[in-house]
JSON list of C-alpha atoms and ligand atoms in Angstrom, two decimals:
[
{"chain": "N", "resi": 1, "resn": "MET", "atom": "CA", "xyz": [11.89, -12.50, 11.82]},
{"chain": "N", "resi": 2, "resn": "SER", "atom": "CA", "xyz": [8.78, -10.80, 13.18]},
{"chain": "N", "resi": 3, "resn": "ASN", "atom": "CA", "xyz": [5.99, -12.96, 14.58]},
{"chain": "N", "resi": 4, "resn": "LYS", "atom": "CA", "xyz": [3.39, -10.77, 12.84]},
{"chain": "N", "resi": 5, "resn": "ALA", "atom": "CA", "xyz": [3.81, -11.86, 9.25]},
{"chain": "N", "resi": 6, "resn": "PHE", "atom": "CA", "xyz": [2.82, -10.07, 6.09]},
{"chain": "N", "resi": 7, "resn": "ASN", "atom": "CA", "xyz": [1.50, -13.11, 4.24]},
{"chain": "N", "resi": 8, "resn": "LEU", "atom": "CA", "xyz": [-0.73, -12.99, 1.19]},
{"chain": "N", "resi": 9, "resn": "HIS", "atom": "CA", "xyz": [-2.17, -15.76, -0.97]},
{"chain": "N", "resi": 10, "resn": "LYS", "atom": "CA", "xyz": [-3.89, -15.79, -4.34]},
{"chain": "N", "resi": 11, "resn": "SER", "atom": "CA", "xyz": [-7.26, -16.61, -2.74]},
{"chain": "N", "resi": 12, "resn": "ASP", "atom": "CA", "xyz": [-7.11, -13.78, -0.17]},
{"chain": "N", "resi": 13, "resn": "ARG", "atom": "CA", "xyz": [-9.55, -10.85, -0.03]},
{"chain": "N", "resi": 14, "resn": "LYS", "atom": "CA", "xyz": [-7.74, -8.67, 2.47]},
{"chain": "N", "resi": 15, "resn": "LEU", "atom": "CA", "xyz": [-7.73, -5.02, 3.45]},
{"chain": "N", "resi": 16, "resn": "ALA", "atom": "CA", "xyz": [-4.90, -2.72, 4.49]},
{"chain": "N", "resi": 17, "resn": "VAL", "atom": "CA", "xyz": [-5.00, 0.87, 5.65]},
{"chain": "N", "resi": 18, "resn": "LEU", "atom": "CA", "xyz": [-2.20, 3.20, 4.71]},
{"chain": "N", "resi": 19, "resn": "ILE", "atom": "CA", "xyz": [-1.09, 5.77, 7.26]},
{"chain": "N", "resi": 20, "resn": "ASP", "atom": "CA", "xyz": [0.82, 8.79, 6.07]},
{"chain": "N", "resi": 21, "resn": "PRO", "atom": "CA", "xyz": [2.68, 9.84, 9.23]},
{"chain": "N", "resi": 22, "resn": "ASP", "atom": "CA", "xyz": [2.75, 13.46, 8.06]},
{"chain": "N", "resi": 23, "resn": "LYS", "atom": "CA", "xyz": [-1.02, 13.64, 8.43]},
{"chain": "N", "resi": 24, "resn": "HIS", "atom": "CA", "xyz": [-1.00, 12.75, 12.13]},
{"chain": "N", "resi": 25, "resn": "THR", "atom": "CA", "xyz": [0.41, 14.16, 15.32]},
{"chain": "N", "resi": 26, "resn": "GLU", "atom": "CA", "xyz": [1.22, 11.63, 18.03]},
{"chain": "N", "resi": 27, "resn": "PHE", "atom": "CA", "xyz": [-1.95, 12.64, 19.79]},
{"chain": "N", "resi": 28, "resn": "ASP", "atom": "CA", "xyz": [-4.30, 12.10, 16.89]},
{"chain": "N", "resi": 29, "resn": "LEU", "atom": "CA", "xyz": [-2.52, 8.89, 15.87]},
{"chain": "N", "resi": 30, "resn": "ILE", "atom": "CA", "xyz": [-3.84, 7.41, 19.12]},
{"chain": "N", "resi": 31, "resn": "ASP", "atom": "CA", "xyz": [-7.34, 8.53, 18.20]},
{"chain": "N", "resi": 32, "resn": "PHE", "atom": "CA", "xyz": [-6.97, 7.42, 14.57]},
{"chain": "N", "resi": 33, "resn": "SER", "atom": "CA", "xyz": [-5.73, 3.96, 15.51]},
{"chain": "N", "resi": 34, "resn": "LYS", "atom": "CA", "xyz": [-8.89, 3.42, 17.59]},
{"chain": "N", "resi": 35, "resn": "LYS", "atom": "CA", "xyz": [-10.96, 4.15, 14.49]},
{"chain": "N", "resi": 36, "resn": "ILE", "atom": "CA", "xyz": [-8.79, 1.80, 12.44]},
{"chain": "N", "resi": 37, "resn": "ASP", "atom": "CA", "xyz": [-9.33, -0.95, 15.00]},
{"chain": "N", "resi": 38, "resn": "GLN", "atom": "CA", "xyz": [-13.07, -0.72, 14.36]},
{"chain": "N", "resi": 39, "resn": "ILE", "atom": "CA", "xyz": [-12.68, -1.56, 10.68]},
{"chain": "N", "resi": 40, "resn": "GLU", "atom": "CA", "xyz": [-10.39, -4.50, 11.44]},
{"chain": "N", "resi": 41, "resn": "PRO", "atom": "CA", "xyz": [-7.91, -4.27, 8.58]},
{"chain": "N", "resi": 42, "resn": "ASP", "atom": "CA", "xyz": [-5.57, -7.20, 8.03]},
{"chain": "N", "resi": 43, "resn": "PHE", "atom": "CA", "xyz": [-2.50, -4.97, 7.86]},
{"chain": "N", "resi": 44, "resn": "ILE", "atom": "CA", "xyz": [-1.45, -1.41, 8.55]},
{"chain": "N", "resi": 45, "resn": "LEU", "atom": "CA", "xyz": [0.89, 0.19, 6.03]},
{"chain": "N", "resi": 46, "resn": "ILE", "atom": "CA", "xyz": [3.02, 3.20, 6.91]},
{"chain": "N", "resi": 47, "resn": "GLY", "atom": "CA", "xyz": [5.02, 5.39, 4.55]},
{"chain": "N", "resi": 48, "resn": "GLY", "atom": "CA", "xyz": [4.70, 7.91, 1.75]},
{"chain": "N", "resi": 49, "resn": "SER", "atom": "CA", "xyz": [6.38, 9.47, -1.25]},
{"chain": "N", "resi": 50, "resn": "LEU", "atom": "CA", "xyz": [7.63, 12.35, 0.87]},
{"chain": "N", "resi": 51, "resn": "ILE", "atom": "CA", "xyz": [7.67, 12.62, 4.63]},
{"chain": "N", "resi": 52, "resn": "TYR", "atom": "CA", "xyz": [8.69, 16.04, 5.81]},
{"chain": "N", "resi": 53, "resn": "ARG", "atom": "CA", "xyz": [6.83, 16.87, 8.99]},
{"chain": "N", "resi": 54, "resn": "SER", "atom": "CA", "xyz": [7.05, 13.77, 11.12]},
{"chain": "N", "resi": 55, "resn": "LYS", "atom": "CA", "xyz": [9.56, 11.18, 12.20]},
{"chain": "N", "resi": 56, "resn": "ILE", "atom": "CA", "xyz": [8.47, 7.89, 10.67]},
{"chain": "N", "resi": 57, "resn": "SER", "atom": "CA", "xyz": [10.31, 5.87, 13.29]},
{"chain": "N", "resi": 58, "resn": "ALA", "atom": "CA", "xyz": [8.45, 7.52, 16.18]},
{"chain": "N", "resi": 59, "resn": "SER", "atom": "CA", "xyz": [5.09, 7.08, 14.43]},
{"chain": "N", "resi": 60, "resn": "ALA", "atom": "CA", "xyz": [5.82, 3.40, 13.65]},
{"chain": "N", "resi": 61, "resn": "LYS", "atom": "CA", "xyz": [6.94, 2.73, 17.22]},
{"chain": "N", "resi": 62, "resn": "LEU", "atom": "CA", "xyz": [3.77, 4.26, 18.57]},
{"chain": "N", "resi": 63, "resn": "LEU", "atom": "CA", "xyz": [1.58, 2.35, 16.12]},
{"chain": "N", "resi": 64, "resn": "GLN", "atom": "CA", "xyz": [3.18, -0.94, 17.18]},
{"chain": "N", "resi": 65, "resn": "THR", "atom": "CA", "xyz": [2.05, -0.27, 20.72]},
{"chain": "N", "resi": 66, "resn": "LEU", "atom": "CA", "xyz": [-1.45, 0.83, 19.64]},
{"chain": "N", "resi": 67, "resn": "SER", "atom": "CA", "xyz": [-2.37, -2.02, 17.28]},
{"chain": "N", "resi": 68, "resn": "ASN", "atom": "CA", "xyz": [-1.86, -5.76, 17.12]},
{"chain": "N", "resi": 69, "resn": "LYS", "atom": "CA", "xyz": [-2.05, -5.79, 13.32]},
{"chain": "N", "resi": 70, "resn": "PRO", "atom": "CA", "xyz": [1.13, -6.42, 11.31]},
{"chain": "N", "resi": 71, "resn": "LEU", "atom": "CA", "xyz": [2.74, -3.06, 10.54]},
{"chain": "N", "resi": 72, "resn": "VAL", "atom": "CA", "xyz": [4.22, -2.94, 7.05]},
{"chain": "N", "resi": 73, "resn": "LEU", "atom": "CA", "xyz": [6.59, -0.26, 5.81]},
{"chain": "N", "resi": 74, "resn": "PHE", "atom": "CA", "xyz": [5.64, 1.13, 2.39]},
{"chain": "N", "resi": 75, "resn": "PRO", "atom": "CA", "xyz": [8.72, 3.26, 1.84]},
{"chain": "N", "resi": 76, "resn": "GLY", "atom": "CA", "xyz": [9.04, 6.13, -0.60]},
{"chain": "N", "resi": 77, "resn": "HIS", "atom": "CA", "xyz": [12.78, 6.35, 0.06]},
{"chain": "N", "resi": 78, "resn": "PHE", "atom": "CA", "xyz": [15.46, 4.33, 1.84]},
{"chain": "N", "resi": 79, "resn": "THR", "atom": "CA", "xyz": [15.72, 6.98, 4.58]},
{"chain": "N", "resi": 80, "resn": "GLN", "atom": "CA", "xyz": [12.26, 5.84, 5.77]},
{"chain": "N", "resi": 81, "resn": "LEU", "atom": "CA", "xyz": [13.62, 2.48, 6.95]},
{"chain": "N", "resi": 82, "resn": "THR", "atom": "CA", "xyz": [12.87, 1.84, 10.61]},
{"chain": "N", "resi": 83, "resn": "ASP", "atom": "CA", "xyz": [13.17, -1.12, 12.98]},
{"chain": "N", "resi": 84, "resn": "HIS", "atom": "CA", "xyz": [9.66, -0.54, 14.30]},
{"chain": "N", "resi": 85, "resn": "VAL", "atom": "CA", "xyz": [7.80, -2.51, 11.62]},
{"chain": "N", "resi": 86, "resn": "ASP", "atom": "CA", "xyz": [6.99, -6.19, 11.12]},
{"chain": "N", "resi": 87, "resn": "ALA", "atom": "CA", "xyz": [7.63, -6.23, 7.37]},
{"chain": "N", "resi": 88, "resn": "VAL", "atom": "CA", "xyz": [9.02, -4.06, 4.60]},
{"chain": "N", "resi": 89, "resn": "MET", "atom": "CA", "xyz": [7.67, -3.93, 1.07]},
{"chain": "N", "resi": 90, "resn": "LEU", "atom": "CA", "xyz": [10.89, -3.76, -0.92]},
{"chain": "N", "resi": 91, "resn": "LEU", "atom": "CA", "xyz": [9.40, -1.88, -3.85]},
{"chain": "N", "resi": 92, "resn": "SER", "atom": "CA", "xyz": [10.79, -1.92, -7.36]},
{"chain": "N", "resi": 93, "resn": "LEU", "atom": "CA", "xyz": [9.02, 0.55, -9.65]},
{"chain": "N", "resi": 94, "resn": "ILE", "atom": "CA", "xyz": [8.70, -1.87, -12.56]},
{"chain": "N", "resi": 95, "resn": "SER", "atom": "CA", "xyz": [6.29, 0.38, -14.50]},
{"chain": "N", "resi": 96, "resn": "GLY", "atom": "CA", "xyz": [9.03, 3.04, -14.71]},
{"chain": "N", "resi": 97, "resn": "ARG", "atom": "CA", "xyz": [12.47, 3.22, -16.20]},
{"chain": "N", "resi": 98, "resn": "ASN", "atom": "CA", "xyz": [14.10, 5.07, -13.33]},
{"chain": "N", "resi": 99, "resn": "ALA", "atom": "CA", "xyz": [17.18, 3.00, -12.39]},
{"chain": "N", "resi": 100, "resn": "ASP", "atom": "CA", "xyz": [17.30, 4.53, -8.92]},
{"chain": "N", "resi": 101, "resn": "LEU", "atom": "CA", "xyz": [13.88, 3.04, -8.09]},
{"chain": "N", "resi": 102, "resn": "LEU", "atom": "CA", "xyz": [14.67, -0.28, -9.77]},
{"chain": "N", "resi": 103, "resn": "ILE", "atom": "CA", "xyz": [17.98, -0.94, -7.97]},
{"chain": "N", "resi": 104, "resn": "GLY", "atom": "CA", "xyz": [19.69, 2.25, -6.67]},
{"chain": "N", "resi": 105, "resn": "GLN", "atom": "CA", "xyz": [17.59, 2.71, -3.51]},
{"chain": "N", "resi": 106, "resn": "HIS", "atom": "CA", "xyz": [17.84, -1.02, -2.83]},
{"chain": "N", "resi": 107, "resn": "VAL", "atom": "CA", "xyz": [21.63, -0.90, -2.79]},
{"chain": "N", "resi": 108, "resn": "LEU", "atom": "CA", "xyz": [21.54, 1.99, -0.33]},
{"chain": "N", "resi": 109, "resn": "ALA", "atom": "CA", "xyz": [18.94, 0.15, 1.77]},
{"chain": "N", "resi": 110, "resn": "ALA", "atom": "CA", "xyz": [20.70, -3.24, 1.80]},
{"chain": "N", "resi": 111, "resn": "PRO", "atom": "CA", "xyz": [22.90, -2.87, 4.93]},
{"chain": "N", "resi": 112, "resn": "LYS", "atom": "CA", "xyz": [19.99, -1.61, 7.02]},
{"chain": "N", "resi": 113, "resn": "LEU", "atom": "CA", "xyz": [17.57, -4.22, 5.63]},
{"chain": "N", "resi": 114, "resn": "LYS", "atom": "CA", "xyz": [20.05, -7.01, 6.42]},
{"chain": "N", "resi": 115, "resn": "SER", "atom": "CA", "xyz": [20.23, -5.88, 10.05]},
{"chain": "N", "resi": 116, "resn": "MET", "atom": "CA", "xyz": [16.46, -5.74, 10.52]},
{"chain": "N", "resi": 117, "resn": "ASN", "atom": "CA", "xyz": [14.22, -8.28, 12.16]},
{"chain": "N", "resi": 118, "resn": "ALA", "atom": "CA", "xyz": [11.38, -7.65, 9.68]},
{"chain": "N", "resi": 119, "resn": "ASP", "atom": "CA", "xyz": [10.18, -9.75, 6.73]},
{"chain": "N", "resi": 120, "resn": "ILE", "atom": "CA", "xyz": [11.47, -8.20, 3.52]},
{"chain": "N", "resi": 121, "resn": "ILE", "atom": "CA", "xyz": [8.94, -8.70, 0.73]},
{"chain": "N", "resi": 122, "resn": "SER", "atom": "CA", "xyz": [10.12, -8.02, -2.80]},
{"chain": "N", "resi": 123, "resn": "THR", "atom": "CA", "xyz": [7.22, -6.20, -4.48]},
{"chain": "N", "resi": 124, "resn": "GLY", "atom": "CA", "xyz": [6.81, -5.20, -8.13]},
{"chain": "N", "resi": 125, "resn": "TYR", "atom": "CA", "xyz": [5.23, -1.76, -7.95]},
{"chain": "N", "resi": 126, "resn": "MET", "atom": "CA", "xyz": [3.22, -0.63, -10.97]},
{"chain": "N", "resi": 127, "resn": "LEU", "atom": "CA", "xyz": [2.01, 2.92, -11.18]},
{"chain": "N", "resi": 128, "resn": "ILE", "atom": "CA", "xyz": [-1.15, 3.17, -13.28]},
{"chain": "N", "resi": 129, "resn": "ASP", "atom": "CA", "xyz": [-2.42, 6.50, -14.62]},
{"chain": "N", "resi": 130, "resn": "GLY", "atom": "CA", "xyz": [-5.02, 7.76, -12.13]},
{"chain": "N", "resi": 131, "resn": "GLY", "atom": "CA", "xyz": [-6.29, 10.73, -14.11]},
{"chain": "N", "resi": 132, "resn": "LYS", "atom": "CA", "xyz": [-4.05, 13.36, -12.56]},
{"chain": "N", "resi": 133, "resn": "PRO", "atom": "CA", "xyz": [-0.40, 13.67, -11.49]},
{"chain": "N", "resi": 134, "resn": "THR", "atom": "CA", "xyz": [0.12, 12.21, -8.01]},
{"chain": "N", "resi": 135, "resn": "SER", "atom": "CA", "xyz": [2.94, 12.57, -5.49]},
{"chain": "N", "resi": 136, "resn": "VAL", "atom": "CA", "xyz": [4.38, 9.23, -6.55]},
{"chain": "N", "resi": 137, "resn": "SER", "atom": "CA", "xyz": [4.32, 10.02, -10.29]},
{"chain": "N", "resi": 138, "resn": "TYR", "atom": "CA", "xyz": [6.05, 13.34, -9.64]},
{"chain": "N", "resi": 139, "resn": "MET", "atom": "CA", "xyz": [8.54, 12.14, -7.03]},
{"chain": "N", "resi": 140, "resn": "SER", "atom": "CA", "xyz": [9.45, 8.99, -8.96]},
{"chain": "N", "resi": 141, "resn": "ASN", "atom": "CA", "xyz": [10.07, 10.93, -12.17]},
{"chain": "N", "resi": 142, "resn": "SER", "atom": "CA", "xyz": [8.41, 8.10, -14.06]},
{"chain": "N", "resi": 143, "resn": "GLN", "atom": "CA", "xyz": [5.49, 7.70, -16.42]},
{"chain": "N", "resi": 144, "resn": "PRO", "atom": "CA", "xyz": [2.55, 5.62, -15.21]},
{"chain": "N", "resi": 145, "resn": "ILE", "atom": "CA", "xyz": [1.11, 2.87, -17.39]},
{"chain": "N", "resi": 146, "resn": "PRO", "atom": "CA", "xyz": [-1.86, 4.32, -19.36]},
{"chain": "N", "resi": 147, "resn": "ARG", "atom": "CA", "xyz": [-5.08, 3.21, -17.67]},
{"chain": "N", "resi": 148, "resn": "ASP", "atom": "CA", "xyz": [-6.44, 1.49, -20.78]},
{"chain": "N", "resi": 149, "resn": "LYS", "atom": "CA", "xyz": [-3.25, -0.39, -21.72]},
{"chain": "N", "resi": 150, "resn": "ASN", "atom": "CA", "xyz": [-4.07, -3.71, -20.10]},
{"chain": "N", "resi": 151, "resn": "ASP", "atom": "CA", "xyz": [-1.57, -5.53, -22.30]},
{"chain": "N", "resi": 152, "resn": "ILE", "atom": "CA", "xyz": [1.31, -3.42, -20.97]},
{"chain": "N", "resi": 153, "resn": "ALA", "atom": "CA", "xyz": [0.10, -3.96, -17.40]},
{"chain": "N", "resi": 154, "resn": "ILE", "atom": "CA", "xyz": [-0.13, -7.74, -17.92]},
{"chain": "N", "resi": 155, "resn": "CYS", "atom": "CA", "xyz": [3.36, -8.04, -19.42]},
{"chain": "N", "resi": 156, "resn": "THR", "atom": "CA", "xyz": [4.88, -5.76, -16.76]},
{"chain": "N", "resi": 157, "resn": "ALA", "atom": "CA", "xyz": [3.35, -7.85, -13.96]},
{"chain": "N", "resi": 158, "resn": "GLN", "atom": "CA", "xyz": [4.45, -11.10, -15.61]},
{"chain": "N", "resi": 159, "resn": "ALA", "atom": "CA", "xyz": [7.98, -9.77, -16.04]},
{"chain": "N", "resi": 160, "resn": "GLY", "atom": "CA", "xyz": [8.02, -8.78, -12.36]},
{"chain": "N", "resi": 161, "resn": "GLU", "atom": "CA", "xyz": [6.88, -12.27, -11.35]},
{"chain": "N", "resi": 162, "resn": "MET", "atom": "CA", "xyz": [9.51, -13.96, -13.52]},
{"chain": "N", "resi": 163, "resn": "ILE", "atom": "CA", "xyz": [12.27, -11.68, -12.18]},
{"chain": "N", "resi": 164, "resn": "GLY", "atom": "CA", "xyz": [11.32, -13.01, -8.76]},
{"chain": "N", "resi": 165, "resn": "MET", "atom": "CA", "xyz": [8.98, -10.49, -7.16]},
{"chain": "N", "resi": 166, "resn": "LYS", "atom": "CA", "xyz": [6.75, -12.01, -4.45]},
{"chain": "N", "resi": 167, "resn": "MET", "atom": "CA", "xyz": [3.81, -9.63, -4.95]},
{"chain": "N", "resi": 168, "resn": "ILE", "atom": "CA", "xyz": [2.58, -7.08, -7.50]},
{"chain": "N", "resi": 169, "resn": "TYR", "atom": "CA", "xyz": [1.12, -3.75, -6.38]},
{"chain": "N", "resi": 170, "resn": "MET", "atom": "CA", "xyz": [-1.01, -1.82, -8.90]},
{"chain": "N", "resi": 171, "resn": "ASP", "atom": "CA", "xyz": [-1.36, 1.75, -7.64]},
{"chain": "N", "resi": 172, "resn": "ALA", "atom": "CA", "xyz": [-3.18, 4.68, -9.22]},
{"chain": "N", "resi": 173, "resn": "GLY", "atom": "CA", "xyz": [-1.38, 6.86, -6.65]},
{"chain": "N", "resi": 174, "resn": "SER", "atom": "CA", "xyz": [-2.57, 8.36, -3.42]},
{"chain": "N", "resi": 175, "resn": "GLY", "atom": "CA", "xyz": [-5.69, 10.47, -3.94]},
{"chain": "N", "resi": 176, "resn": "ALA", "atom": "CA", "xyz": [-6.07, 9.40, -7.57]},
{"chain": "N", "resi": 177, "resn": "SER", "atom": "CA", "xyz": [-9.20, 10.78, -9.19]},
{"chain": "N", "resi": 178, "resn": "GLN", "atom": "CA", "xyz": [-9.62, 7.52, -11.13]},
{"chain": "N", "resi": 179, "resn": "SER", "atom": "CA", "xyz": [-8.74, 4.21, -9.52]},
{"chain": "N", "resi": 180, "resn": "VAL", "atom": "CA", "xyz": [-7.24, 1.37, -11.54]},
{"chain": "N", "resi": 181, "resn": "SER", "atom": "CA", "xyz": [-9.90, -0.08, -13.84]},
{"chain": "N", "resi": 182, "resn": "PRO", "atom": "CA", "xyz": [-11.42, -3.33, -12.51]},
{"chain": "N", "resi": 183, "resn": "GLU", "atom": "CA", "xyz": [-10.90, -4.84, -15.99]},
{"chain": "N", "resi": 184, "resn": "MET", "atom": "CA", "xyz": [-7.17, -4.19, -15.78]},
{"chain": "N", "resi": 185, "resn": "VAL", "atom": "CA", "xyz": [-7.11, -5.72, -12.27]},
{"chain": "N", "resi": 186, "resn": "ARG", "atom": "CA", "xyz": [-8.95, -8.79, -13.58]},
{"chain": "N", "resi": 187, "resn": "ASP", "atom": "CA", "xyz": [-6.60, -9.18, -16.56]},
{"chain": "N", "resi": 188, "resn": "VAL", "atom": "CA", "xyz": [-3.46, -8.84, -14.43]},
{"chain": "N", "resi": 189, "resn": "ALA", "atom": "CA", "xyz": [-4.77, -11.07, -11.60]},
{"chain": "N", "resi": 190, "resn": "LYS", "atom": "CA", "xyz": [-5.41, -13.97, -13.92]},
{"chain": "N", "resi": 191, "resn": "SER", "atom": "CA", "xyz": [-2.09, -13.64, -15.75]},
{"chain": "N", "resi": 192, "resn": "ILE", "atom": "CA", "xyz": [0.16, -14.01, -12.67]},
{"chain": "N", "resi": 193, "resn": "ASP", "atom": "CA", "xyz": [0.50, -16.63, -9.91]},
{"chain": "N", "resi": 194, "resn": "ILE", "atom": "CA", "xyz": [1.63, -14.23, -7.18]},
{"chain": "N", "resi": 195, "resn": "PRO", "atom": "CA", "xyz": [-0.69, -12.11, -5.01]},
{"chain": "N", "resi": 196, "resn": "LEU", "atom": "CA", "xyz": [-1.98, -8.80, -6.31]},
{"chain": "N", "resi": 197, "resn": "ILE", "atom": "CA", "xyz": [-2.34, -5.58, -4.30]},
{"chain": "N", "resi": 198, "resn": "VAL", "atom": "CA", "xyz": [-4.50, -2.70, -5.58]},
{"chain": "N", "resi": 199, "resn": "GLY", "atom": "CA", "xyz": [-4.70, 0.87, -4.29]},
{"chain": "N", "resi": 200, "resn": "GLY", "atom": "CA", "xyz": [-5.12, 4.52, -5.12]},
{"chain": "N", "resi": 201, "resn": "GLY", "atom": "CA", "xyz": [-8.35, 6.53, -4.94]},
{"chain": "N", "resi": 202, "resn": "ILE", "atom": "CA", "xyz": [-10.52, 3.71, -3.52]},
{"chain": "N", "resi": 203, "resn": "ARG", "atom": "CA", "xyz": [-13.30, 5.30, -1.50]},
{"chain": "N", "resi": 204, "resn": "THR", "atom": "CA", "xyz": [-16.32, 2.99, -1.13]},
{"chain": "N", "resi": 205, "resn": "ILE", "atom": "CA", "xyz": [-17.29, -0.46, 0.14]},
{"chain": "N", "resi": 206, "resn": "GLU", "atom": "CA", "xyz": [-18.74, -1.19, -3.31]},
{"chain": "N", "resi": 207, "resn": "ALA", "atom": "CA", "xyz": [-15.32, -0.55, -4.85]},
{"chain": "N", "resi": 208, "resn": "LEU", "atom": "CA", "xyz": [-13.72, -2.95, -2.36]},
{"chain": "N", "resi": 209, "resn": "GLU", "atom": "CA", "xyz": [-16.13, -5.70, -3.47]},
{"chain": "N", "resi": 210, "resn": "THR", "atom": "CA", "xyz": [-15.48, -4.91, -7.13]},
{"chain": "N", "resi": 211, "resn": "TYR", "atom": "CA", "xyz": [-11.69, -5.19, -6.76]},
{"chain": "N", "resi": 212, "resn": "TRP", "atom": "CA", "xyz": [-11.83, -8.32, -4.60]},
{"chain": "N", "resi": 213, "resn": "ASN", "atom": "CA", "xyz": [-14.15, -9.91, -7.17]},
{"chain": "N", "resi": 214, "resn": "ALA", "atom": "CA", "xyz": [-11.73, -8.87, -9.92]},
{"chain": "N", "resi": 215, "resn": "GLY", "atom": "CA", "xyz": [-8.92, -10.78, -8.19]},
{"chain": "N", "resi": 216, "resn": "ALA", "atom": "CA", "xyz": [-7.24, -8.26, -5.89]},
{"chain": "N", "resi": 217, "resn": "ASN", "atom": "CA", "xyz": [-5.83, -10.11, -2.86]},
{"chain": "N", "resi": 218, "resn": "LEU", "atom": "CA", "xyz": [-5.17, -6.96, -0.86]},
{"chain": "N", "resi": 219, "resn": "ILE", "atom": "CA", "xyz": [-6.77, -3.53, -1.22]},
{"chain": "N", "resi": 220, "resn": "VAL", "atom": "CA", "xyz": [-5.07, -0.49, 0.25]},
{"chain": "N", "resi": 221, "resn": "ILE", "atom": "CA", "xyz": [-7.06, 2.56, 1.36]},
{"chain": "N", "resi": 222, "resn": "GLY", "atom": "CA", "xyz": [-5.49, 5.74, 2.66]},
{"chain": "N", "resi": 223, "resn": "ASN", "atom": "CA", "xyz": [-7.00, 9.11, 1.85]},
{"chain": "N", "resi": 224, "resn": "ALA", "atom": "CA", "xyz": [-10.61, 7.97, 2.16]},
{"chain": "N", "resi": 225, "resn": "LEU", "atom": "CA", "xyz": [-10.05, 7.34, 5.89]},
{"chain": "N", "resi": 226, "resn": "GLU", "atom": "CA", "xyz": [-8.59, 10.75, 6.60]},
{"chain": "N", "resi": 227, "resn": "GLU", "atom": "CA", "xyz": [-11.72, 12.79, 5.97]},
{"chain": "N", "resi": 228, "resn": "LYS", "atom": "CA", "xyz": [-13.87, 13.97, 8.85]},
{"chain": "N", "resi": 229, "resn": "ASN", "atom": "CA", "xyz": [-16.70, 11.45, 9.30]},
{"chain": "N", "resi": 230, "resn": "ALA", "atom": "CA", "xyz": [-15.11, 9.33, 6.59]},
{"chain": "N", "resi": 231, "resn": "GLN", "atom": "CA", "xyz": [-17.94, 7.44, 4.93]},
{"chain": "N", "resi": 232, "resn": "ILE", "atom": "CA", "xyz": [-15.95, 4.27, 4.24]},
{"chain": "N", "resi": 233, "resn": "LEU", "atom": "CA", "xyz": [-14.74, 4.18, 7.83]},
{"chain": "N", "resi": 234, "resn": "ASN", "atom": "CA", "xyz": [-18.29, 4.44, 9.14]},
{"chain": "N", "resi": 235, "resn": "SER", "atom": "CA", "xyz": [-19.59, 1.82, 6.70]},
{"chain": "N", "resi": 236, "resn": "LEU", "atom": "CA", "xyz": [-16.80, -0.65, 7.46]},
{"chain": "N", "resi": 237, "resn": "SER", "atom": "CA", "xyz": [-17.21, -0.15, 11.21]},
{"chain": "N", "resi": 238, "resn": "ARG", "atom": "CA", "xyz": [-20.94, -0.77, 10.94]},
{"chain": "N", "resi": 239, "resn": "ARG", "atom": "CA", "xyz": [-20.36, -3.87, 8.82]},
{"chain": "N", "resi": 240, "resn": "ASN", "atom": "CA", "xyz": [-17.95, -5.32, 11.37]},
{"chain": "N", "resi": 241, "resn": "SER", "atom": "CA", "xyz": [-20.26, -4.63, 14.31]},
{"chain": "N", "resi": 242, "resn": "LYS", "atom": "CA", "xyz": [-23.13, -6.65, 12.71]},
{"chain": "Y", "resi": 301, "resn": "1GP", "atom": "C1", "xyz": [-1.39, 4.95, -2.27]},
{"chain": "Y", "resi": 301, "resn": "1GP", "atom": "O1", "xyz": [-2.60, 3.00, -2.81]},
{"chain": "Y", "resi": 301, "resn": "1GP", "atom": "C2", "xyz": [-2.34, 3.91, -1.79]},
{"chain": "Y", "resi": 301, "resn": "1GP", "atom": "O2", "xyz": [-0.17, 4.41, -2.57]},
{"chain": "Y", "resi": 301, "resn": "1GP", "atom": "C3", "xyz": [-3.57, 4.50, -1.18]},
{"chain": "Y", "resi": 301, "resn": "1GP", "atom": "O3", "xyz": [-4.17, 5.48, -2.01]},
{"chain": "Y", "resi": 301, "resn": "1GP", "atom": "O4", "xyz": [-4.66, 7.27, -0.37]},
{"chain": "Y", "resi": 301, "resn": "1GP", "atom": "O5", "xyz": [-5.84, 7.20, -2.57]},
{"chain": "Y", "resi": 301, "resn": "1GP", "atom": "O6", "xyz": [-6.36, 5.53, -0.80]},
{"chain": "Y", "resi": 301, "resn": "1GP", "atom": "P1", "xyz": [-5.33, 6.41, -1.40]}
]
């Protein structure tokens, strides 16, 4: 088991950054990780729906040398499994009805996962409609939960908890034009006893506060950090230097 744990509790207000290895060469990963250090996230996530340019293992290995934060694999496919992470989110797409993403990938991943030194965290992954098709909605061949159907989101999260998931992740998808509604986050957070992760299209410090106040225990930001002079990166860096 890794000594850098991916632990979350219901009272946490934590932040993770998601790195899509396809967006970075080795050279700019070094530069990017320095920027990430300034915003002091609690965790670094690595992965994506489709990785076609880079080698995830090489990027993860490099990141482990560049940062002392727990590195968590957020895999889009079992072929993304690598030893160079501290934890793996074992995602089950509980908002969808695609058997491959509920159990098929897990069967293929099992031998490798068993041999790894990382924490394996069973995570109920709920895709919420983010206003436009995203890579994950297309690649998963599944329908997201409509963004105003809080009752469906609540029951899906509760079912995930009772099946035995350790965390629930509500995701509007990378680059979503509309993030998950704070009301839906609030409703889901108070209806489950396991930690809640929220991500997809989150771009401002104000949004972070809104989701933490709504009950999110971990917020994931990805795209907003990739832009040149990313506003959220500058604001978080300034906040941490005060
Ligand atoms: C995607 O929730 C993550 O799975 C992050 O989304 O890239 O839109 O921040 P963004």
